[in-house]
Structure formats: structure tokens, C-alpha cells
Amino acid sequence: MTARLYSRLGALSGMAAAALTFTLTAHAAGEVTLYTTREAGLIQPLLTAFTAQSGVKVNTVFVKDGLLERVKAEGARSPADVLMTVDIGNLVDLVEGGVTQPVKSPALDAAVPANLRAADGQWYALSMRARVLYADKKLPLNSFRYEDLADPKYKGKVCIRSGQHPYNTALVAAMIAHDGEAKTEQWLRGVKANLARKATGGDRDVARDILGGICDIGIANSYYVGQMKNAKPGTDARKWGDAIKVIRPTFAGKNGGTHVNISGAAVAKNAPHRAEAVQLMEFLVSDSAQAFYAETNYEYPVRKGVALEPVIGETIGELKADPLPIAEIAKYRKQASTLIDKVGFDQ
Ligand SMILES: [Fe+2]
């Protein structure tokens, strides 16, 4: 994390100190309980800044797996106020599992674009990650469409992780939403035929295998580019990062943008501190919190006008995100997963 960001959050805390004293004496400060699947290192500084600014204490529960099952099991006695996770699929599962409630907040609606939140306020995106093309630096390539991954000219040149990983099922779901199921099946068969190796490993392995000469191109998430290109010189991660250039692919149609997934949050159905829950979510889409998401985790802010982390800005740049509502894309997840199995993508 940069010193600049720490000082920014620090200044925020300082400014809030006087107000905080007043709040504490005026009435008992509130509290809010956050259940999150996101890493402590990313989230904790944001929560500390929120408490300094608002006087609201945050109880944080880091839940690695089974967030929905846990909140369901706790039922009406659940202390959870805010549920935070990554991937649109996980957010939709929380809503369909009946553990969220709708929120009406002009501040949230103004900060989060309509295609990145539930129409009824059941969840809001807090940050974005783009599914981008990593390419060998030496390739004469400046633009790319997701459909091109199936072009026979890339036979034996494509690397990608498992088709069943949520990052890829969401991409395939988006392809179904744009091009229909039949075309998507054909496309998946084409991509499968182009694979340089089994669809396995992680996103960073795409850069590793481009450096190793195994493949020329591959699809992976944008924030790993920030991690790798900012890594210490001489480390493996830095070598992988230095071997690639990055292109923002789009879908072929005239409304096609770059596929994004999100991190997001929802207010829990049985939230004991509903007002504070909304207050925390509003803080997380504020300018300072959004800048923190960008600088610390190399994510794309959902709020307009927030600067990108410099390496992300230079190597990937501003997003023209797919304008389809991400909730609409999520409807095709099961269909996507079935197709991926049908073509034997991971075999
Ligand atoms: Fe990831």
C-alpha cells in the first residue's frame, strides 16, 4: 500500500476526530457487524477509517467459505448487518438464499452505476475487475474481441484457467447473453481446440506460461497485472508481469464492452443495525474508499472520477465495461457451466 493512501485515510481520521468526540457524548455510538469473504489486509484499513469518520464500531467476521450457509443457519438471531463478497454469482446466491434485504439509498444509487447493482437495492457493487487479454509483448496486437479466442490462427497458443472457475463461467455467461447459446457452444469448442495446455492453474499462470513460451495469449483478471508489474524486480511475479502486454477485449456486437466482475455487498435480512449497515456501504463507495480499492488491490472503482492505480492506468487504462446489467449476465451461469462440461473444456 502506498504512503499516499495511508496519509489520505489518516487525514480522513483526523478530520473526523472532533466530530467523533461530539457524537460519542451526544449519544452512544452505533456498531455494525460485517461478514466478509474478502481478505483482512484489504478491508481492515477501510473499516478503521470508517470508524474514525463515523464513530460506528465495526465487528468484522472473516468468513472463508459458506457465507450463505452460515447466515442461513443463524436465522433471525444472526448478528450480521453487512454481507460482503466477490463475484456476482455469490451475491445473487445470497439474494436467492433469502438472507438479504432491499436498501434505498440515494448516495449508493448515485455512486454505483445501474448495471452494477440490483434494480431493487438487494446488492451493490463496490469494485470491478476486468477479464482482459494477456499477450506476449512481442505480438503485433492492439485490439481483440473475446470471439477471436476461437480463431484457428491461435491454435495451440491460448492459455486459460479452468472453465468452471467462477471468473470463466461469468465470462461464458456474458457470451451467452450477447451471442446466444449455440454460438457460445461453437466458440467454446474453438477455444478448447486452441488451448496450448489443459485449462487449469490460476490467472497469473497465463503470464508465467507466456514468459515460458508455452502460449502467446490468454484471458485473466486485471488486478493480477497490478500485482505482477508492481512486484519487486527480480521476483518471478515481476518477470511474468514484465513479459506481457494487456488488451481490453470487447464482445463483437456494437454494444459490446469489456467483461467485468465485481466485489459487492448487501444488507443482511435480519440486520440488527440497519442504518449503520447502509452508512458503511455508503462509506465504501465514497471517493477516499474507492481510491483505496484502486491503489491497494488494483481494482477498478465503481464510482466515476476516481483515479486508477498508476500501473493499471498505464498498462490497461480506463474501462469501457460491458453495458449489460451484470445481474442479467448472472442468469446464464448455470447454462454456461453446463456448456463448459458439454464441450469437455476442462478435460
Ligand atoms: Fe482472483
XYZ file of C-alpha atoms in Angstrom, residues 45-180:
136
model
C -7.817 -0.126 6.816
C -11.119 0.871 5.217
C -13.071 -0.152 8.318
C -10.665 1.707 10.607
C -11.186 4.854 8.527
C -14.966 4.362 8.621
C -14.970 4.122 12.407
C -12.770 7.209 12.732
C -15.106 9.187 10.495
C -18.468 7.957 11.794
C -17.882 6.770 15.353
C -19.540 3.495 14.380
C -17.637 0.465 15.644
C -17.231 -2.383 13.156
C -17.262 -6.026 14.273
C -15.670 -7.952 11.449
C -16.146 -11.648 10.861
C -13.919 -13.085 8.137
C -15.765 -15.992 6.561
C -13.639 -18.032 4.188
C -16.292 -20.413 2.864
C -20.002 -20.965 3.339
C -21.133 -17.373 3.930
C -24.694 -18.105 2.764
C -24.943 -21.342 4.777
C -23.708 -19.589 7.904
C -26.133 -16.667 7.718
C -28.983 -19.048 6.867
C -28.169 -21.255 9.854
C -28.054 -18.245 12.183
C -31.528 -17.253 11.006
C -33.358 -14.449 12.816
C -30.655 -14.294 15.523
C -27.840 -13.585 13.040
C -25.716 -10.625 14.162
C -24.712 -9.922 10.545
C -25.546 -6.455 9.231
C -23.497 -6.270 6.023
C -22.566 -9.242 3.821
C -19.545 -8.601 1.598
C -18.145 -10.939 -1.037
C -16.640 -11.175 -4.531
C -18.233 -12.450 -7.749
C -21.718 -11.618 -8.979
C -22.667 -15.284 -8.588
C -22.017 -15.194 -4.858
C -24.075 -12.009 -4.449
C -27.015 -13.383 -6.409
C -26.823 -16.588 -4.346
C -27.209 -14.501 -1.160
C -30.311 -12.808 -2.567
C -31.811 -16.072 -3.826
C -30.946 -17.692 -0.489
C -33.182 -15.106 1.199
C -30.566 -13.595 3.524
C -30.541 -10.018 2.133
C -32.949 -7.090 2.207
C -33.502 -4.196 -0.210
C -31.912 -0.834 0.521
C -32.995 2.614 -0.596
C -30.038 4.970 -0.593
C -29.684 7.958 -2.925
C -25.933 8.013 -2.151
C -25.468 4.381 -3.208
C -27.660 4.807 -6.286
C -25.683 7.882 -7.335
C -22.263 6.277 -6.847
C -22.905 2.801 -8.293
C -23.905 2.612 -11.987
C -27.280 0.944 -12.561
C -25.777 -2.079 -14.366
C -23.637 -2.815 -11.284
C -26.366 -3.070 -8.654
C -29.637 -4.919 -8.135
C -32.609 -2.966 -9.510
C -34.344 -3.389 -6.140
C -31.356 -2.473 -3.935
C -30.659 -6.057 -2.774
C -26.918 -5.703 -3.520
C -24.400 -3.125 -4.720
C -21.036 -3.498 -6.444
C -18.146 -1.857 -4.568
C -15.338 -2.507 -7.071
C -14.783 -4.033 -10.506
C -12.257 -6.349 -12.073
C -11.999 -6.754 -15.834
C -11.406 -10.065 -17.629
C -8.641 -8.970 -20.001
C -6.236 -10.407 -22.575
C -2.629 -11.047 -21.564
C -0.452 -11.199 -24.682
C 3.207 -11.775 -25.434
C 4.773 -8.306 -25.543
C 6.245 -9.056 -28.959
C 2.858 -9.828 -30.610
C 1.681 -7.145 -33.040
C -1.753 -6.951 -31.426
C -3.638 -3.813 -30.420
C -7.275 -4.818 -30.201
C -9.098 -8.041 -29.508
C -12.618 -9.425 -29.325
C -13.476 -12.309 -26.985
C -14.813 -14.097 -30.078
C -11.238 -14.042 -31.543
C -10.081 -16.576 -28.912
C -11.662 -19.269 -31.098
C -9.902 -18.089 -34.294
C -7.914 -21.046 -35.736
C -4.897 -18.767 -36.171
C -4.411 -19.097 -32.401
C -4.278 -22.902 -32.499
C -2.002 -24.135 -29.695
C -1.399 -20.573 -28.482
C -4.084 -19.953 -25.825
C -3.715 -20.379 -22.041
C -6.592 -20.087 -19.568
C -7.594 -21.477 -16.163
C -10.455 -23.965 -15.654
C -13.649 -23.141 -17.490
C -15.569 -23.987 -14.329
C -13.800 -21.330 -12.264
C -16.362 -18.589 -11.443
C -14.253 -15.977 -13.333
C -14.669 -18.003 -16.524
C -18.261 -19.177 -16.032
C -19.216 -15.494 -15.670
C -17.382 -14.711 -18.929
C -19.109 -17.591 -20.732
C -22.453 -16.455 -19.248
C -21.788 -12.992 -20.697
C -21.022 -14.570 -24.076
C -24.387 -16.405 -23.958
C -26.118 -13.125 -23.086
C -24.505 -11.433 -26.120
C -24.270 -14.149 -28.770
C -26.750 -16.842 -27.693
